[in-house]
Coordinates of C-alpha atoms in Angstrom, one line a residue:
Chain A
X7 CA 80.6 22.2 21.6
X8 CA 81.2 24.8 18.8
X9 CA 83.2 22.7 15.8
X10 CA 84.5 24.9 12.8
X11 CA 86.1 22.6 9.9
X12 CA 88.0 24.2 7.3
X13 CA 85.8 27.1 7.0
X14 CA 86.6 29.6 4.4
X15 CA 84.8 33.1 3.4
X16 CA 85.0 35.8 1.1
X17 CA 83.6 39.6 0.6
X18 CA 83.9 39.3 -3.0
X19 CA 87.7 39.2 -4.7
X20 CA 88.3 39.6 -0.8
X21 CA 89.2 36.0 0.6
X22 CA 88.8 36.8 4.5
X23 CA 89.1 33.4 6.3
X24 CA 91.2 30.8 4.3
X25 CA 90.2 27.3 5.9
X26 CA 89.6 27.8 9.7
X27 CA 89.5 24.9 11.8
X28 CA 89.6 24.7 15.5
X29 CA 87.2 23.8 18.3
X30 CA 85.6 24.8 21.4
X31 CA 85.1 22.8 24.4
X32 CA 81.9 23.2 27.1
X33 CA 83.4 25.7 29.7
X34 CA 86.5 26.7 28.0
X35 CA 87.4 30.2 27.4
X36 CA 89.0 30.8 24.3
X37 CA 90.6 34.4 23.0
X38 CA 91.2 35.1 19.5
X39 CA 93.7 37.9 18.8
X40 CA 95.3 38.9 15.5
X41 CA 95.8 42.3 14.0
X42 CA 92.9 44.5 12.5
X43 CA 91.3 42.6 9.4
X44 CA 92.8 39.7 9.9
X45 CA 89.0 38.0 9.9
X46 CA 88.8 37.6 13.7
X47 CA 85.1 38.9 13.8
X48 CA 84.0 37.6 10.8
X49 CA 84.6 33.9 12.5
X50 CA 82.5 35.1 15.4
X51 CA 79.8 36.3 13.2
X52 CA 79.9 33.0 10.9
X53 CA 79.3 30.8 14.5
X54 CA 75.4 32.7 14.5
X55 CA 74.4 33.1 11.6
X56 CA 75.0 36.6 11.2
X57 CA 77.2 36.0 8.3
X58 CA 77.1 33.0 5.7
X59 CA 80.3 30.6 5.0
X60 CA 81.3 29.6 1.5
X61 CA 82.7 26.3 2.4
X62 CA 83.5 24.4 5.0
X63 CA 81.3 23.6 7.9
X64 CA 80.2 25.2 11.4
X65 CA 78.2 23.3 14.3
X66 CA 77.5 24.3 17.3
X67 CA 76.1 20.9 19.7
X68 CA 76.1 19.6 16.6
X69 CA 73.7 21.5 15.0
X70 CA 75.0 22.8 11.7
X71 CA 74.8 26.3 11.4
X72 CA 73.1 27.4 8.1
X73 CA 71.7 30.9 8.1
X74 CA 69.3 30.1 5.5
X75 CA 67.9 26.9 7.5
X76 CA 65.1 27.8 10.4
X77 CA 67.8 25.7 12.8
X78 CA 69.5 28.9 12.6
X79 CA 67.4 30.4 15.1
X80 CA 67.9 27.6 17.6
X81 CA 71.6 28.1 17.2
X82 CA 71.2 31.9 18.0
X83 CA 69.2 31.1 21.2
X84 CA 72.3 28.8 22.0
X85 CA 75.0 30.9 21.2
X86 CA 75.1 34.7 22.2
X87 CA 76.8 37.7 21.5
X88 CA 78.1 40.6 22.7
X89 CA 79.1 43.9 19.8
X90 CA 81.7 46.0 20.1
X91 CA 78.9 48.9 19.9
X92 CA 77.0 47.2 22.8
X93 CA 73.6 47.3 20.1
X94 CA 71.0 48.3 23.0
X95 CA 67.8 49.1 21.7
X96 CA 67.8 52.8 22.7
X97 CA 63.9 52.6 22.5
X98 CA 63.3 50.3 25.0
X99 CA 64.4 50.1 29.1
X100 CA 67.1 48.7 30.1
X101 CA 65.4 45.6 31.7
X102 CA 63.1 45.8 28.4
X103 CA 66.5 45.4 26.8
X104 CA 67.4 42.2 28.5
X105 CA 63.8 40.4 28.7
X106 CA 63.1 41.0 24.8
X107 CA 64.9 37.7 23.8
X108 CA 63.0 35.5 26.6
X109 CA 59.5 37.3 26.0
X110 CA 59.7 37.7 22.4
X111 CA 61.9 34.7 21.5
X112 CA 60.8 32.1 23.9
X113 CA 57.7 32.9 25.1
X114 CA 59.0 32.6 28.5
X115 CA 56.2 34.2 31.3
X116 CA 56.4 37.7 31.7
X117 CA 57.3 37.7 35.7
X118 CA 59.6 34.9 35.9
X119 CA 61.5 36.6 33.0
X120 CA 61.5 40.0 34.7
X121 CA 62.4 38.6 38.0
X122 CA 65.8 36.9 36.5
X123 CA 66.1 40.0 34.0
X124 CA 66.6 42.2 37.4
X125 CA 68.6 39.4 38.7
X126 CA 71.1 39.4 35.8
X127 CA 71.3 42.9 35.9
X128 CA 72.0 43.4 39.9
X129 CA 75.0 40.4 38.9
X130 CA 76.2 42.9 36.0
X131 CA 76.0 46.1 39.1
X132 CA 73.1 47.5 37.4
X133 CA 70.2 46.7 39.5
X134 CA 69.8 50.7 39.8
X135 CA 69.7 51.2 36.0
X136 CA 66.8 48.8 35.3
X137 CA 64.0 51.9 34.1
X138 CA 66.5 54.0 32.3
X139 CA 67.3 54.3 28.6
X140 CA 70.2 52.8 27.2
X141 CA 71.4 56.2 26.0
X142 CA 71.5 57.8 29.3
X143 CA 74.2 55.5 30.1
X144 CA 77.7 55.1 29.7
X145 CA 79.4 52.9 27.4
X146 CA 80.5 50.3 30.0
X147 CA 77.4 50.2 31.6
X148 CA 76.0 50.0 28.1
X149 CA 78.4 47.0 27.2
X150 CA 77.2 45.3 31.1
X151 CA 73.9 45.9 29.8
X152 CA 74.6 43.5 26.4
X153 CA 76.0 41.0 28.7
X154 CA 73.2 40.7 30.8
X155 CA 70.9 40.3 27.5
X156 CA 73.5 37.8 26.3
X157 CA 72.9 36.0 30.0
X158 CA 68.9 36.0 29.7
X159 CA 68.7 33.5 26.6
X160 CA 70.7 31.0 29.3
X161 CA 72.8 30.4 26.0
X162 CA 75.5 27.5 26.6
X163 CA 78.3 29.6 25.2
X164 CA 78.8 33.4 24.5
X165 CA 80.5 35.4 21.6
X166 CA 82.1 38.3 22.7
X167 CA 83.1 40.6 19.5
X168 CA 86.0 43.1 21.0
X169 CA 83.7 43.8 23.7
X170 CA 85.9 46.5 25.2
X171 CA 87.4 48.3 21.8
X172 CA 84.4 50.8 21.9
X173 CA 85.0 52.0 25.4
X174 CA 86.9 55.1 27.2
X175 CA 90.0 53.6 29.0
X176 CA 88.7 53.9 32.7
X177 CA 85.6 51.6 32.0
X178 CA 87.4 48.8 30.6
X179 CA 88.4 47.4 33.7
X180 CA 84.3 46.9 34.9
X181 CA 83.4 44.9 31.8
X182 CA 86.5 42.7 31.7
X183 CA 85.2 42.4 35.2
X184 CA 82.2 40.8 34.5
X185 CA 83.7 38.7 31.8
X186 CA 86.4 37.6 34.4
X187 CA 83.2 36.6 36.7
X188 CA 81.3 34.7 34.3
X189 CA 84.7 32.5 33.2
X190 CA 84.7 31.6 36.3
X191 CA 81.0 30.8 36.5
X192 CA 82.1 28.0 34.6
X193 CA 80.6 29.7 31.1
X194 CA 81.9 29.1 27.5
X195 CA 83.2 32.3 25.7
X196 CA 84.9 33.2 22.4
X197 CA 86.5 36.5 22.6
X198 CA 88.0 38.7 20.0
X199 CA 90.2 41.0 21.9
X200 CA 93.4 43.4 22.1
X201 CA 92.8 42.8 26.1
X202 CA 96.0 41.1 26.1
X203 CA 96.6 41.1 30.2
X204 CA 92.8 39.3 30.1
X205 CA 93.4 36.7 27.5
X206 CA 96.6 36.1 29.6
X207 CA 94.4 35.6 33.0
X208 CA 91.7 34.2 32.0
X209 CA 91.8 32.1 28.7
X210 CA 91.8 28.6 28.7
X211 CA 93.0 29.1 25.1
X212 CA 94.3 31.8 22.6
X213 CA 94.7 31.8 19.0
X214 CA 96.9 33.7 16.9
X215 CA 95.0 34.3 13.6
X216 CA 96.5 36.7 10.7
X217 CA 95.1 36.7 6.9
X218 CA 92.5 34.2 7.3
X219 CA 94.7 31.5 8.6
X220 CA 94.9 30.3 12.4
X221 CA 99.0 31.1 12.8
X222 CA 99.3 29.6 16.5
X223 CA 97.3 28.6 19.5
X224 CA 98.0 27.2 22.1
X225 CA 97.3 27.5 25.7
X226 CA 97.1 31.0 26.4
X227 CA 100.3 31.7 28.8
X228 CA 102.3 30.2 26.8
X229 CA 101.6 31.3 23.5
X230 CA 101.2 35.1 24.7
X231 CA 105.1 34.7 27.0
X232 CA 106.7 32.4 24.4
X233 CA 105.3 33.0 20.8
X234 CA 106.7 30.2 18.7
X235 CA 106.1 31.6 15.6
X236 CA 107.7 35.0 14.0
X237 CA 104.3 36.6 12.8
X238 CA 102.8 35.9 16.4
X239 CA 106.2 37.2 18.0
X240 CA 105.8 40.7 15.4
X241 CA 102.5 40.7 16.6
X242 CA 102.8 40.6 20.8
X243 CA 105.6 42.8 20.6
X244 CA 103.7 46.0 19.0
X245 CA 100.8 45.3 21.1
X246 CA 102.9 45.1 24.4
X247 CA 105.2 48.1 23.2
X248 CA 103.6 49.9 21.1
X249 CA 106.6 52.6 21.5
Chain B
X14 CA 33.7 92.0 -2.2
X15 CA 30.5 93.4 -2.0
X16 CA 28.0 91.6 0.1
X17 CA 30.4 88.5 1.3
X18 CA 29.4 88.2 4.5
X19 CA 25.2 88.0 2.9
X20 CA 27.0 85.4 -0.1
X21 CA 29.1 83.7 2.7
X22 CA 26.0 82.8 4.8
X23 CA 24.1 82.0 1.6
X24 CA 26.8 79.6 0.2
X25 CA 28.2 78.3 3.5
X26 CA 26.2 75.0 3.8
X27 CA 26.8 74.0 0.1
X28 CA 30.4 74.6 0.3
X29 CA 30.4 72.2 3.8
X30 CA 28.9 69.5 1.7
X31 CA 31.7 69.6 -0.7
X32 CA 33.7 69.8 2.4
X33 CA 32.5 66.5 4.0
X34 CA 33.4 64.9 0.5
X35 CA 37.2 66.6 0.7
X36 CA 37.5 65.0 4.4
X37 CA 36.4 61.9 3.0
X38 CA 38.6 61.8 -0.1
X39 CA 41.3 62.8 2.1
X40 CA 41.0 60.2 4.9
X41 CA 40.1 57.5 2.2
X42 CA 43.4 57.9 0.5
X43 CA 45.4 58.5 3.6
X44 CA 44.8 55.0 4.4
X45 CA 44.8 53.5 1.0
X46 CA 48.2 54.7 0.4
X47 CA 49.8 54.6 3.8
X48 CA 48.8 50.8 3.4
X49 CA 49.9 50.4 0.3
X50 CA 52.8 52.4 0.9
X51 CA 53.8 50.0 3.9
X52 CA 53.7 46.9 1.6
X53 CA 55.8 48.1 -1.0
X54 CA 58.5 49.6 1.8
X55 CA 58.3 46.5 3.1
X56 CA 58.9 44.4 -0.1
X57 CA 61.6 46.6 -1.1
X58 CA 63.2 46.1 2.5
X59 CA 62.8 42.3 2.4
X60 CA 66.3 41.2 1.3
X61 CA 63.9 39.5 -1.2
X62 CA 65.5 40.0 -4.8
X63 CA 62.1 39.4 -6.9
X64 CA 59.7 41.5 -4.3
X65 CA 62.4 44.5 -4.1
X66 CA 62.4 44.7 -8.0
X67 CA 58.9 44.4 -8.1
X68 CA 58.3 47.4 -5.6
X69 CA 61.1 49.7 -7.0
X70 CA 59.4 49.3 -10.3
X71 CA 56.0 49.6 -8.8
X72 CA 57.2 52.8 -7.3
X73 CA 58.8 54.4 -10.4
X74 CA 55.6 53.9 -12.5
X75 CA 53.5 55.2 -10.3
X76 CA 55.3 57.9 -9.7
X77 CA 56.0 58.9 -13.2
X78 CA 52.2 59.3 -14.2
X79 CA 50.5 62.5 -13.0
X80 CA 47.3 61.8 -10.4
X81 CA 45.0 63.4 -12.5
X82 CA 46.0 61.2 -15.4
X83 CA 45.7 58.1 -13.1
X84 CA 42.2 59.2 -11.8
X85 CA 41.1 59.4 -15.8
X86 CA 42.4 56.2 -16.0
X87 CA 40.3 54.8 -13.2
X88 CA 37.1 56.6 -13.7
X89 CA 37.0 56.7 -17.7
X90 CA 38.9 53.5 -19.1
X91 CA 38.2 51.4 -16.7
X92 CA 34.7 50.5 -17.4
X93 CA 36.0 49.6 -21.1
X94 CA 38.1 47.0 -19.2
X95 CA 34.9 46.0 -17.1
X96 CA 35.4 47.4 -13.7
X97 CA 33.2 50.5 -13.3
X98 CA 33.4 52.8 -10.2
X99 CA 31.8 55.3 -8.7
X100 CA 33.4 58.8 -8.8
X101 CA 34.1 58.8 -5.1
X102 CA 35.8 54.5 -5.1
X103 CA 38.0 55.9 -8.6
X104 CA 39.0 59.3 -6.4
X105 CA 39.8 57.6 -3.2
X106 CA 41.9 54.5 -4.8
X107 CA 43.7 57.0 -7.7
X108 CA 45.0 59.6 -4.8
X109 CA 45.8 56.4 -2.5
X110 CA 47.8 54.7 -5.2
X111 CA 49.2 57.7 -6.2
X112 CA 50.2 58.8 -2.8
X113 CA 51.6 55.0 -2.4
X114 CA 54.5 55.8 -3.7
X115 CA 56.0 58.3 -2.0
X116 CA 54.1 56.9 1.6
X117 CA 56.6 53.9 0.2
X118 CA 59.9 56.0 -0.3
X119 CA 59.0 57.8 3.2
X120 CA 58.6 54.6 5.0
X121 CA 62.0 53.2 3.4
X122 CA 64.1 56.0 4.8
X123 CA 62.6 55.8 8.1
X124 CA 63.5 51.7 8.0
X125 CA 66.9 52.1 6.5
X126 CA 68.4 55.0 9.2
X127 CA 67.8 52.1 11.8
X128 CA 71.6 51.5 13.0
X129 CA 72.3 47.9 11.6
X130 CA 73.9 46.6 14.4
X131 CA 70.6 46.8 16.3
X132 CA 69.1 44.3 13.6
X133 CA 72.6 42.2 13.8
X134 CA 71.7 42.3 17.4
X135 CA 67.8 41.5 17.2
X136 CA 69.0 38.4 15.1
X137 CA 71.6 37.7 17.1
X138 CA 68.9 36.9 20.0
X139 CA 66.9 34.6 18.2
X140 CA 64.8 37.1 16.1
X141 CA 63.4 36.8 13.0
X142 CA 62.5 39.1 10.2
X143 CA 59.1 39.9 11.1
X144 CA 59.8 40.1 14.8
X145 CA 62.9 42.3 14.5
X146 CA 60.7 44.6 12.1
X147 CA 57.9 44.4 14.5
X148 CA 59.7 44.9 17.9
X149 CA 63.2 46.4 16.9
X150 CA 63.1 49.0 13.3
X151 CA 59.1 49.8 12.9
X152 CA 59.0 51.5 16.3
X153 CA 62.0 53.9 15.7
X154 CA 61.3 54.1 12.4
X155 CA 57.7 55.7 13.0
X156 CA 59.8 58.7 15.0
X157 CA 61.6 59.2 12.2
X158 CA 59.1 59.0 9.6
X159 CA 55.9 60.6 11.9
X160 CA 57.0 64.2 10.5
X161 CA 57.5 64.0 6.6
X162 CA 53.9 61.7 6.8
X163 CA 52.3 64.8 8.4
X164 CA 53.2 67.3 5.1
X165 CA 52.1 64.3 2.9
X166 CA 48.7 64.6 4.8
X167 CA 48.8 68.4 3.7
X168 CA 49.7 67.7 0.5
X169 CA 47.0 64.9 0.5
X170 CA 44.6 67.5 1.2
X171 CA 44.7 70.0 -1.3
X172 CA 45.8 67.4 -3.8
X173 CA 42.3 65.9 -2.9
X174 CA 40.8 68.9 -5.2
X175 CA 41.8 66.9 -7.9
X176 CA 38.9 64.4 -7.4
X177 CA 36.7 67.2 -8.9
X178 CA 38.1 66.5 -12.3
X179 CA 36.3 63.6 -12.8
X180 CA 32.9 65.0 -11.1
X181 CA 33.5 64.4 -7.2
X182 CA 31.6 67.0 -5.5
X183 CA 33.8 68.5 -3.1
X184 CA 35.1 71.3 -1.5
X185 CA 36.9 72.8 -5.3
X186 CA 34.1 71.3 -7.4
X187 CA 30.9 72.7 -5.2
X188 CA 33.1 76.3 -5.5
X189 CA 33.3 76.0 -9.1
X190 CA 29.9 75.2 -9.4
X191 CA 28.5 78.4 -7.0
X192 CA 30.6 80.4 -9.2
X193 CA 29.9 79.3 -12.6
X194 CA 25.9 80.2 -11.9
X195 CA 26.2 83.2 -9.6
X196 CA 29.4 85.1 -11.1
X197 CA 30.1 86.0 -7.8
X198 CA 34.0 84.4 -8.5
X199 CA 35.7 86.8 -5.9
X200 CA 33.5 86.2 -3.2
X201 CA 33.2 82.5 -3.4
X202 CA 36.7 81.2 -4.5
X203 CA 38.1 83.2 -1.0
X204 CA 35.7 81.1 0.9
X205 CA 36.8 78.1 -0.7
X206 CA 40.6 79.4 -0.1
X207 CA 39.7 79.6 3.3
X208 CA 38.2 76.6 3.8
X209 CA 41.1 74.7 2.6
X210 CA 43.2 77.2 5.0
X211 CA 41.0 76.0 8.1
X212 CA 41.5 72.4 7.6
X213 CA 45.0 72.6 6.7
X214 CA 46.1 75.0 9.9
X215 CA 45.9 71.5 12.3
X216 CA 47.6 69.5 10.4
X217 CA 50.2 72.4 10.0
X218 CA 50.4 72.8 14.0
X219 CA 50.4 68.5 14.3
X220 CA 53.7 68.2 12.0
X221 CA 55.0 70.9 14.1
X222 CA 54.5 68.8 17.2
X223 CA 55.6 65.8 15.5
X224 CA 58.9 67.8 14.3
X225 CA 59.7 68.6 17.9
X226 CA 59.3 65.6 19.2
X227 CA 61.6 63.9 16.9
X228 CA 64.3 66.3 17.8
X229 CA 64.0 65.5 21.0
X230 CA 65.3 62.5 20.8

């Protein structure tokens, strides 16, 4: 459902994704790894708009995405994502957070969307939190917050920017949680991640990318316990040991 | 000071006349330049190469010619060009466009310091630019912005005095006036002094509140 052909980008002089081509199927979970600048978020950010391509093409259900074109906002309500700083809006609830996108974006009836906007949050464990402020919560219950305001557009696949970089050790393990949950919902996600032990469990798919360039993929047990190529084999090694 | 409280009793309802002519000078180009100041912000915020230009430009000129200069311009050249206005429109639309400009560069700050990923986020849920200005920055931004708005409201104030150059009767001009036929300088120019003092004290106390409500947060 999301097609990327031989996409490249650059920030200036700076070439940051040098012909990207892969493709995501309807209730597949796909990881991207790769060291630090290596252009894994920018491909996230290029699926919705959020940054432009130079060449190449992106479609998601075969709806090119153009950031320029009005489509773009159809796309968005298609495709979710989830930042690494979680993005609340601290001025708003935390169900205000989660209904804006139905209410605001598609005019959906005030009740009904409040109803599933509780709903989503009591499947994120945060039924309780529904009247506080997005500051007076913790980062993973921030981040669980994101994914439930990800869920309320009922987008057909979800972007998840290193959802978990942001976060204190000990609160990893509830958002990976949720993410484990909603894989096996059945729901389409692209994560960028260093969550090795999660892209192991529960992608579908991983990708190796360094420089701009898609190094290896392949299914993700296999390419995470036998790396075929050097870079990918440098790679897993100072992840797993980083002494 | 001999005999104020007999001059101040005397004077007192011709000085509130040129005080109900300060208020409206004030209020008048409060909103002429808080609107005015919103567009340009606005413009300059767009992403919009052409509109930004135009408003940073806007912005510099207006800021680089002194009000009472501008409210000659309006009151005494324009009628050569064919737009005449009363004392009070030239006053009112002078301070406000004078005023714009720094309403603008106020408004700009309080847009910018919004945390970008919270528009990358707005977007990201369908939003467009209007919606995510409307629903997302202009809310926060108004925290932000509410206390520097309240000394340009002071400012506004006293800087309304300037209206008496080109013959709006108000609160600096009716003083003047008193004086100039009574002699009684002393006497009257502390009244007017006060006068401004009094009106100014709320809006002293309101920035105040504004200022600790903004920390709050």
């Amino acid at each position: 459902m999301i097609e990327l052909n031989d996409v490249h980008k650059s920030f200036g002089e700076n070439e940051v994704l040098k012909g990207i081509t892969a493709s995501v199927q309807k209730g597949e979970v796909v990881c991207i790894i790769g060291p630090s600048g290596s252009g894994k978020s920018t491909i996230l950010r290029c699926i919705n708009g959020l940054e432009s391509y130079d060449r190449g093409e992106i479609s998601v259900e075969g709806l090119k995405v153009d950031r320029d074109a009005s489509s773009i906002v159809k796309v968005r309500t298609q495709v979710s994502m989830v930042f690494q700083r979680f993005n609340l809006f601290p001025h708003r609830t935390v169900l205000e957070n989660v209904v804006e996108g139905p209410l605001y974006v598609k005019k959906e009836q005030r009740a009904a969307a409040l109803d599933r906007g509780r709903a989503l949050l009591a499947q994120v464990g945060l039924a309780e939190k529904a009247d506080a402020h997005p500051p007076q919560l913790s980062g993973g219950q921030q981040q669980r917050v994101a994914i439930a305001r990800a869920l309320a557009m009922q987008p057909k696949a979800i972007l998840f920017d290193e959802p978990t970089s942001a976060l204190d050790p000990e609160l990893v393990g509830d958002v990976l949680g949720v993410m484990r949950k909603l894989a096996d919902d059945g729901m389409t996600m692209v994560v960028v991640t260093h969550e090795m032990g999660f892209a192991r469990d529960v992608a579908d798919r991983v990708l190796f990318i360094d420089g701009g360039v898609i190094v290896e993929q392949g299914p993700a047990k296999a390419l995470l316990n036998q790396p075929q190529h050097p870079r990918t084999q440098d790679f897993l090694r100072r992840v797993l040991h980083p002494l | 000071m001999k005999g104020f409280w007999h001059d101040a009793v005397e004077f007192f309802p011709i000085l509130m006349s040129g005080v109900a002519l300060t208020i409206v000078v004030t209020i008048g180009s409060l909103l002429l330049s808080t609107v005015l100041g919103l567009v340009w912000a606005m413009m300059r915020v767009s992403g919009i190469g052409v509109l930004s230009a135009i408003s940073a430009s806007l912005i510099n000129v207006i800021r680089g010619i002194p009000i009472i200069v501008l409210l000659f311009y309006l009151y005494f050249v324009m009628p050569d060009l064919g737009v005449t206005l009363s004392a009070l429109q030239a006053a009112i639309l002078g301070l406000g466009i004078a005023y714009s400009a720094y309403q603008a560069e106020n408004f700009r700050a309080g847009i910018e310091a919004i945390d970008r990923g919270q528009i990358e986020a707005a977007q990201s849920i369908g939003m467009g630019w209007w919606l995510t200005m409307r629903r997302v920055v202009l809310p926060q931004a108004v925290r932000i912005v509410l206390p520097p708005y309240g000394n340009v409201m002071i400012m506004m104030l006293k800087d309304s005095s300037q209206a008496s150059t080109i013959t709006v009767a108000e609160l600096a001009l009716q003083g003047k006036l008193i004086a100039s036929s009574t002699f009684k300088n002393t006497n009257v120019f502390t009244m007017v002094a006060v006068m401004y003092l009094t009106m100014s004290i709320p809006l002293i106390l309101l920035v105040r509140h504004f200022e600790k409500r903004a920390g709050k947060k």
